[in-house]
Amino acid sequence: MGRVRFVQSASRWDQFPDGKMPQVAIAGRSNSGKSSFINCLANQKIAKVSGTPGKTRLLNIFDVEQRFWLVDMPGYGYAARSHSERGDWEKMIEDYLVNCENLKGLILLMDIRRKWSEDESVLLDFCAAQGLKIVVGLTKGDKLSRSKWKSQVLLMEKELGVPCFALSSLKNWGIRDIIGLVLREWI
Ligand code: GDP
């Protein structure tokens, strides 16, 4: 992968630096392997790796090859709550997903060994309703045999109706396929 660098954090999307750079959001529950994905993509530790689940609620912007911004949305969509209980963070993210014209799509990461949950469905449906592109990255693929991860990818694609990729940040595979799809079809 070419150059990936941290741009800045912002508490709201409308405080991003000016410009027309296409944006791609990335989400995944805590421990899904999101930081590892970003670090693997960058080939350096630019995102934190678990241990201290981030209390800091900021959108983190990473520039990918000066082609698009990868925007990390920490902890979005993963606390069970009713509609009325949604906090400021959720409202801000939804404002981003609905109103940011430069946002093209969402990369949703999930541990390949986990079951698809209500949280993921809600986020996926929300993004689909906004006309955003979606790709699902099934992380930690190295934990399963090749035949198991292949069948899991097929199962998920059938179930969700969106492109799914198995990947491993540990072994560095699958990540380029996702970024390749984004570059070819989204921006
Ligand atoms: P985050 O909370 O979503 O940012 O997840 P992290 O990137 O911090 O990863 C959570 C845990 O999963 C850490 O212990 C990582 O080392 C581990 N992990 C992340 N990606 C992989 C992977 O591709 N393979 C394996 N085996 N472990 C991984």
Short mmCIF file of C-alpha atoms and ligand atoms in Angstrom, two decimals:
data_model
loop_
_atom_site.label_atom_id
_atom_site.label_comp_id
_atom_site.label_asym_id
_atom_site.label_seq_id
_atom_site.Cartn_x
_atom_site.Cartn_y
_atom_site.Cartn_z
CA MET A 1 0.00 0.00 0.00
CA GLY A 2 1.16 3.52 -0.63
CA ARG A 3 1.44 6.16 1.94
CA VAL A 4 -1.10 6.29 4.76
CA ARG A 5 -0.84 9.04 7.31
CA PHE A 6 -2.83 10.45 10.18
CA VAL A 7 -4.36 13.80 9.24
CA GLN A 8 -6.16 14.96 12.37
CA SER A 9 -8.99 14.28 14.79
CA ALA A 10 -12.17 16.27 14.92
CA SER A 11 -15.18 16.24 17.21
CA ARG A 12 -17.55 16.91 14.33
CA TRP A 13 -17.35 16.19 10.61
CA ASP A 14 -18.00 19.81 9.71
CA GLN A 15 -14.71 20.68 11.43
CA PHE A 16 -12.69 18.59 8.99
CA PRO A 17 -10.15 20.49 6.93
CA ASP A 18 -11.67 22.04 3.83
CA GLY A 19 -11.48 20.16 0.61
CA LYS A 20 -13.14 17.72 -1.66
CA MET A 21 -11.26 14.57 -0.68
CA PRO A 22 -13.61 11.57 -0.89
CA GLN A 23 -14.20 9.95 2.49
CA VAL A 24 -14.76 6.38 3.59
CA ALA A 25 -15.91 5.67 7.14
CA ILE A 26 -14.67 2.66 9.08
CA ALA A 27 -16.55 1.09 11.98
CA GLY A 28 -16.29 -1.99 14.11
CA ARG A 29 -17.05 -2.85 17.67
CA SER A 30 -14.28 -2.80 20.24
CA ASN A 31 -11.85 -5.68 19.66
CA SER A 32 -12.99 -6.19 16.07
CA GLY A 33 -9.44 -5.50 14.89
CA LYS A 34 -10.03 -2.00 13.56
CA SER A 35 -6.81 -0.48 14.88
CA SER A 36 -4.83 -3.44 13.60
CA PHE A 37 -6.45 -2.99 10.19
CA ILE A 38 -5.45 0.67 10.04
CA ASN A 39 -1.94 -0.05 11.30
CA CYS A 40 -1.50 -2.85 8.78
CA LEU A 41 -2.71 -0.61 5.98
CA ALA A 42 -0.29 2.10 7.07
CA ASN A 43 2.49 -0.36 7.77
CA GLN A 44 3.11 1.47 11.04
CA LYS A 45 1.37 2.01 14.36
CA ILE A 46 -0.75 5.03 13.68
CA ALA A 47 -3.93 3.74 15.34
CA LYS A 48 -4.11 2.51 18.91
CA VAL A 49 -4.41 -1.20 19.55
CA SER A 50 -6.82 -2.42 22.22
CA GLY A 51 -6.24 -2.53 25.92
CA THR A 52 -7.68 0.82 26.76
CA PRO A 53 -11.04 1.09 25.03
CA GLY A 54 -11.00 4.70 23.91
CA LYS A 55 -13.11 7.04 25.91
CA THR A 56 -12.08 9.79 23.59
CA ARG A 57 -14.87 10.39 21.19
CA LEU A 58 -13.27 11.84 18.13
CA LEU A 59 -13.42 11.15 14.42
CA ASN A 60 -9.90 10.24 13.33
CA ILE A 61 -8.94 11.03 9.77
CA PHE A 62 -6.30 9.00 7.91
CA ASP A 63 -5.21 9.95 4.42
CA VAL A 64 -4.79 6.95 2.11
CA GLU A 65 -2.41 7.64 -0.78
CA GLN A 66 -3.93 11.07 -1.20
CA ARG A 67 -6.83 9.26 -2.83
CA PHE A 68 -9.32 9.27 0.01
CA TRP A 69 -9.73 9.84 3.73
CA LEU A 70 -10.42 6.85 5.92
CA VAL A 71 -12.48 8.18 8.82
CA ASP A 72 -12.47 6.11 11.99
CA MET A 73 -15.69 6.40 14.01
CA PRO A 74 -14.75 4.85 17.36
CA GLY A 75 -17.49 3.06 19.25
CA TYR A 76 -20.31 4.02 17.00
CA GLY A 77 -23.35 1.77 16.96
CA TYR A 78 -22.28 -0.67 19.61
CA ALA A 79 -24.10 0.19 22.80
CA ALA A 80 -27.57 -1.25 23.19
CA ARG A 81 -29.96 1.64 23.52
CA SER A 82 -33.35 2.78 22.44
CA HIS A 83 -33.80 5.55 19.94
CA SER A 84 -34.46 8.16 22.63
CA GLU A 85 -31.35 7.15 24.55
CA ARG A 86 -28.99 7.90 21.76
CA GLY A 87 -26.29 10.23 22.92
CA ASP A 88 -24.68 13.26 21.33
CA TRP A 89 -22.01 11.03 19.80
CA GLU A 90 -24.54 8.91 17.94
CA LYS A 91 -26.40 11.97 16.73
CA MET A 92 -23.17 13.55 15.51
CA ILE A 93 -22.20 10.37 13.62
CA GLU A 94 -25.64 10.10 12.07
CA ASP A 95 -25.36 13.71 10.98
CA TYR A 96 -22.06 12.76 9.35
CA LEU A 97 -23.48 9.69 7.61
CA VAL A 98 -26.51 11.61 6.38
CA ASN A 99 -25.08 15.01 5.47
CA CYS A 100 -21.43 14.77 4.50
CA GLU A 101 -21.40 14.92 0.72
CA ASN A 102 -17.81 13.69 0.43
CA LEU A 103 -18.61 10.48 2.29
CA LYS A 104 -18.85 7.61 -0.17
CA GLY A 105 -19.24 4.52 1.93
CA LEU A 106 -18.58 2.42 4.99
CA ILE A 107 -16.10 -0.33 5.75
CA LEU A 108 -17.62 -2.41 8.53
CA LEU A 109 -15.25 -4.72 10.35
CA MET A 110 -16.22 -7.76 12.35
CA ASP A 111 -14.36 -10.69 13.88
CA ILE A 112 -14.93 -13.58 11.44
CA ARG A 113 -15.71 -15.91 14.36
CA ARG A 114 -18.55 -13.78 15.70
CA LYS A 115 -22.20 -13.93 14.80
CA TRP A 116 -23.69 -11.01 12.94
CA SER A 117 -25.60 -8.93 15.48
CA GLU A 118 -28.41 -6.44 15.67
CA ASP A 119 -25.85 -3.63 16.03
CA GLU A 120 -24.30 -4.44 12.70
CA SER A 121 -27.70 -4.77 11.00
CA VAL A 122 -28.83 -1.38 12.25
CA LEU A 123 -25.66 0.32 11.04
CA LEU A 124 -25.79 -1.45 7.69
CA ASP A 125 -29.43 -0.58 7.10
CA PHE A 126 -28.83 3.01 8.11
CA CYS A 127 -25.97 3.39 5.64
CA ALA A 128 -27.84 1.60 2.86
CA ALA A 129 -30.76 3.99 3.36
CA GLN A 130 -28.35 6.89 2.82
CA GLY A 131 -27.15 5.41 -0.44
CA LEU A 132 -23.70 4.77 0.98
CA LYS A 133 -21.59 1.92 -0.39
CA ILE A 134 -20.79 -0.86 2.04
CA VAL A 135 -18.13 -3.51 2.34
CA VAL A 136 -17.77 -5.93 5.24
CA GLY A 137 -14.31 -6.99 6.40
CA LEU A 138 -14.24 -10.23 8.35
CA THR A 139 -11.18 -9.80 10.51
CA LYS A 140 -8.78 -12.33 12.06
CA GLY A 141 -9.23 -14.72 9.15
CA ASP A 142 -5.98 -16.41 10.18
CA LYS A 143 -7.89 -17.90 13.13
CA LEU A 144 -9.83 -20.15 10.75
CA SER A 145 -8.76 -22.69 8.16
CA ARG A 146 -8.88 -21.57 4.54
CA SER A 147 -11.99 -23.62 3.80
CA LYS A 148 -13.76 -22.29 6.93
CA TRP A 149 -13.09 -18.64 6.19
CA LYS A 150 -14.07 -19.09 2.56
CA SER A 151 -17.41 -20.60 3.49
CA GLN A 152 -17.97 -17.88 6.09
CA VAL A 153 -17.42 -15.19 3.44
CA LEU A 154 -19.93 -16.85 1.11
CA LEU A 155 -22.45 -17.24 3.91
CA MET A 156 -22.18 -13.61 4.96
CA GLU A 157 -22.40 -12.31 1.40
CA LYS A 158 -25.54 -14.32 0.85
CA GLU A 159 -27.05 -13.16 4.12
CA LEU A 160 -26.14 -9.49 3.83
CA GLY A 161 -26.15 -8.87 0.11
CA VAL A 162 -22.99 -6.75 0.29
CA PRO A 163 -19.38 -7.59 -0.65
CA CYS A 164 -17.54 -9.40 2.15
CA PHE A 165 -13.84 -10.11 2.46
CA ALA A 166 -11.93 -12.19 4.94
CA LEU A 167 -8.73 -10.53 6.07
CA SER A 168 -5.85 -10.87 8.46
CA SER A 169 -3.92 -7.91 9.79
CA LEU A 170 -1.58 -10.32 11.51
CA LYS A 171 -0.65 -12.04 8.26
CA ASN A 172 -1.34 -9.04 6.06
CA TRP A 173 -3.88 -10.43 3.63
CA GLY A 174 -7.31 -9.29 2.47
CA ILE A 175 -6.80 -5.65 3.34
CA ARG A 176 -5.63 -4.65 -0.12
CA ASP A 177 -8.68 -6.33 -1.61
CA ILE A 178 -10.97 -4.09 0.40
CA ILE A 179 -9.00 -0.93 -0.36
CA GLY A 180 -8.81 -2.01 -4.01
CA LEU A 181 -12.59 -2.26 -4.17
CA VAL A 182 -12.94 1.17 -2.58
CA LEU A 183 -10.49 2.73 -5.04
CA ARG A 184 -12.03 1.03 -8.07
CA GLU A 185 -15.70 1.41 -7.33
CA TRP A 186 -16.35 4.08 -4.72
CA ILE A 187 -14.25 7.10 -5.44
P1 GDP B 1 -9.97 -2.68 17.93
O1 GDP B 1 -10.42 -2.63 19.35
O2 GDP B 1 -11.13 -2.96 17.01
O3 GDP B 1 -9.14 -1.53 17.48
O4 GDP B 1 -9.10 -4.04 17.79
P2 GDP B 1 -7.52 -4.24 17.80
O5 GDP B 1 -6.92 -3.92 16.50
O6 GDP B 1 -6.96 -3.54 18.99
O7 GDP B 1 -7.44 -5.83 17.97
C1 GDP B 1 -8.04 -6.51 19.03
C2 GDP B 1 -7.27 -7.77 19.33
O8 GDP B 1 -7.34 -8.64 18.21
C3 GDP B 1 -5.79 -7.51 19.57
O9 GDP B 1 -5.34 -8.39 20.57
C4 GDP B 1 -5.15 -7.81 18.24
O10 GDP B 1 -3.82 -8.24 18.36
C5 GDP B 1 -6.04 -8.93 17.73
N1 GDP B 1 -6.09 -8.95 16.26
C6 GDP B 1 -6.37 -7.91 15.44
N2 GDP B 1 -6.30 -8.28 14.14
C7 GDP B 1 -5.92 -9.58 14.14
C8 GDP B 1 -5.68 -10.54 13.08
O11 GDP B 1 -5.75 -10.28 11.88
N3 GDP B 1 -5.35 -11.80 13.48
C9 GDP B 1 -5.26 -12.15 14.78
N4 GDP B 1 -4.97 -13.42 15.06
N5 GDP B 1 -5.48 -11.28 15.79
C10 GDP B 1 -5.80 -10.01 15.48
#
